[in-house]
mmCIF file of C-alpha atoms in Angstrom:
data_model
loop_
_atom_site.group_PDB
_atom_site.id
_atom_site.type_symbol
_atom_site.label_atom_id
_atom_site.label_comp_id
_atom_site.label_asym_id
_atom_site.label_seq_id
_atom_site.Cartn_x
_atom_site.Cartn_y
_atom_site.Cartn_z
ATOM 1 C CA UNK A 55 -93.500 167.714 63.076
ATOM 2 C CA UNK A 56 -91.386 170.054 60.499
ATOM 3 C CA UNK A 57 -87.684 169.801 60.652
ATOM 4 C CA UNK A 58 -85.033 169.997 62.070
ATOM 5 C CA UNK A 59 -86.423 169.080 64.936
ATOM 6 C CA UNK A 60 -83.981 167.888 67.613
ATOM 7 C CA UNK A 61 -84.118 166.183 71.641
ATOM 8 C CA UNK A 62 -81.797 164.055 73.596
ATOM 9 C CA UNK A 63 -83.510 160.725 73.706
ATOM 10 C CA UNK A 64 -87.066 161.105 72.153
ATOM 11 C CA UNK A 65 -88.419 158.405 74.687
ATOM 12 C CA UNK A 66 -89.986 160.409 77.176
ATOM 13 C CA UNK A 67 -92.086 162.552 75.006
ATOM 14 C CA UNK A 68 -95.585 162.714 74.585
ATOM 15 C CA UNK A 69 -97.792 164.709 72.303
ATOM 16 C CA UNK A 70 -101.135 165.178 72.378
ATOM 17 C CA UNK A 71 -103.902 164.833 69.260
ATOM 18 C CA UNK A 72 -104.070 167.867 66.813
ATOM 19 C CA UNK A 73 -100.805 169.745 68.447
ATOM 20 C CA UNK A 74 -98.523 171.723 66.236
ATOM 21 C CA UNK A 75 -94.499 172.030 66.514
ATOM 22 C CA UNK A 76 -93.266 174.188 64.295
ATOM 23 C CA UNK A 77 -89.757 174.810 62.788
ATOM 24 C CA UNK A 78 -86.749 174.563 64.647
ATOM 25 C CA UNK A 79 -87.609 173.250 68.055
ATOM 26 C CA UNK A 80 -85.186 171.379 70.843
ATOM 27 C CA UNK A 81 -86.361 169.455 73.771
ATOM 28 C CA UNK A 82 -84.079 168.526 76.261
ATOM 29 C CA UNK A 83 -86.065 165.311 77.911
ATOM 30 C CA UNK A 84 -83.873 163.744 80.520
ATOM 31 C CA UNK A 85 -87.737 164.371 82.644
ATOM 32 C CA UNK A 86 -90.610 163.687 80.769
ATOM 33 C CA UNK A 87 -92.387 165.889 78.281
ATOM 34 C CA UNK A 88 -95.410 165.935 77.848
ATOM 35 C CA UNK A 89 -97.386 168.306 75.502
ATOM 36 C CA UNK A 90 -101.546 167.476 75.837
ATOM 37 C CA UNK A 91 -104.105 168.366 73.030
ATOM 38 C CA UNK A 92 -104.453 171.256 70.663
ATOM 39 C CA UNK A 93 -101.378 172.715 71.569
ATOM 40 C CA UNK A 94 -99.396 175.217 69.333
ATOM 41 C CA UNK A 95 -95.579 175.789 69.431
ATOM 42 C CA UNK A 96 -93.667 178.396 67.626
ATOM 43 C CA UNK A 97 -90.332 178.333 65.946
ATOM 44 C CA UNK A 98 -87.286 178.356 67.610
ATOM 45 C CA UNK A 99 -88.499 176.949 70.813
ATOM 46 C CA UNK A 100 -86.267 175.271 73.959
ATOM 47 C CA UNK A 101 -87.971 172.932 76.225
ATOM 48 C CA UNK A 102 -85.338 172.165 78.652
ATOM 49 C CA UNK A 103 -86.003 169.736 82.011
ATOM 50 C CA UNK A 104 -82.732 169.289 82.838
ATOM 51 C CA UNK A 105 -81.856 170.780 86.016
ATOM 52 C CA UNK A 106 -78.211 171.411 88.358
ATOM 53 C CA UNK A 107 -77.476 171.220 91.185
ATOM 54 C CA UNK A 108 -76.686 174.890 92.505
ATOM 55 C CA UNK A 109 -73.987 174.179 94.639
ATOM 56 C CA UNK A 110 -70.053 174.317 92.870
ATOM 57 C CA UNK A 111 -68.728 171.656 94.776
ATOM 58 C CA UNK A 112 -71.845 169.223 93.800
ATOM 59 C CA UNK A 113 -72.192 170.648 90.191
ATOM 60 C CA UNK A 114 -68.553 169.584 89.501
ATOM 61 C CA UNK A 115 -69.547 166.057 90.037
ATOM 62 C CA UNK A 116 -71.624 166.472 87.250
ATOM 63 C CA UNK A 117 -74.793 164.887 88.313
ATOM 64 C CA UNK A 118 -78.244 165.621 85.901
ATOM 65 C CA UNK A 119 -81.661 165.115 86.459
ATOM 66 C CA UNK A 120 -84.710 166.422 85.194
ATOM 67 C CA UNK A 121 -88.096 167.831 86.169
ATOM 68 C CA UNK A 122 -90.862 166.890 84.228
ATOM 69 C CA UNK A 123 -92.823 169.345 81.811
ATOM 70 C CA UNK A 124 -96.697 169.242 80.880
ATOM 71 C CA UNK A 125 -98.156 171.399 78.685
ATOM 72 C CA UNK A 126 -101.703 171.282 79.236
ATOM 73 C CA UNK A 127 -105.203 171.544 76.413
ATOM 74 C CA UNK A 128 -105.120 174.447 73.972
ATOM 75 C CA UNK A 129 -101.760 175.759 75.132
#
């Protein structure tokens, strides 16, 4: 993977054999990521699986959590 390459905890990812991440890339993994075989990814990319709550009243508690993402074969 080139750098910078940046996430929030690095645990929860998972890539697949012969994938590509290119420059500049964030991932946001409170969920899990999870990027399969072959798969290309350009510069500058966001993978974000943190979600809100919509709500104010519940936002303002401040309570996370996250959806997982798969990106599936020759993506």
């Amino acid at each position: 993977v080139p750098s910078p390459f940046r996430c929030e905890y690095g645990e929860t990812i998972f890539i697949g054999d012969n994938s590509f991440i290119n420059f500049n890339v964030f991932m946001i993994d409170l969920g899990k990521i999870k990027i399969e075989n072959r798969v290309l990814i350009g510069s500058d990319t966001g993978l974000s699986t943190a979600i809100r709550p919509i709500d104010p009243e519940i936002r303002a508690t401040a309570i996370e959590k996250g959806v997982d993402i798969i990106i599936e074969d020759d993506v």
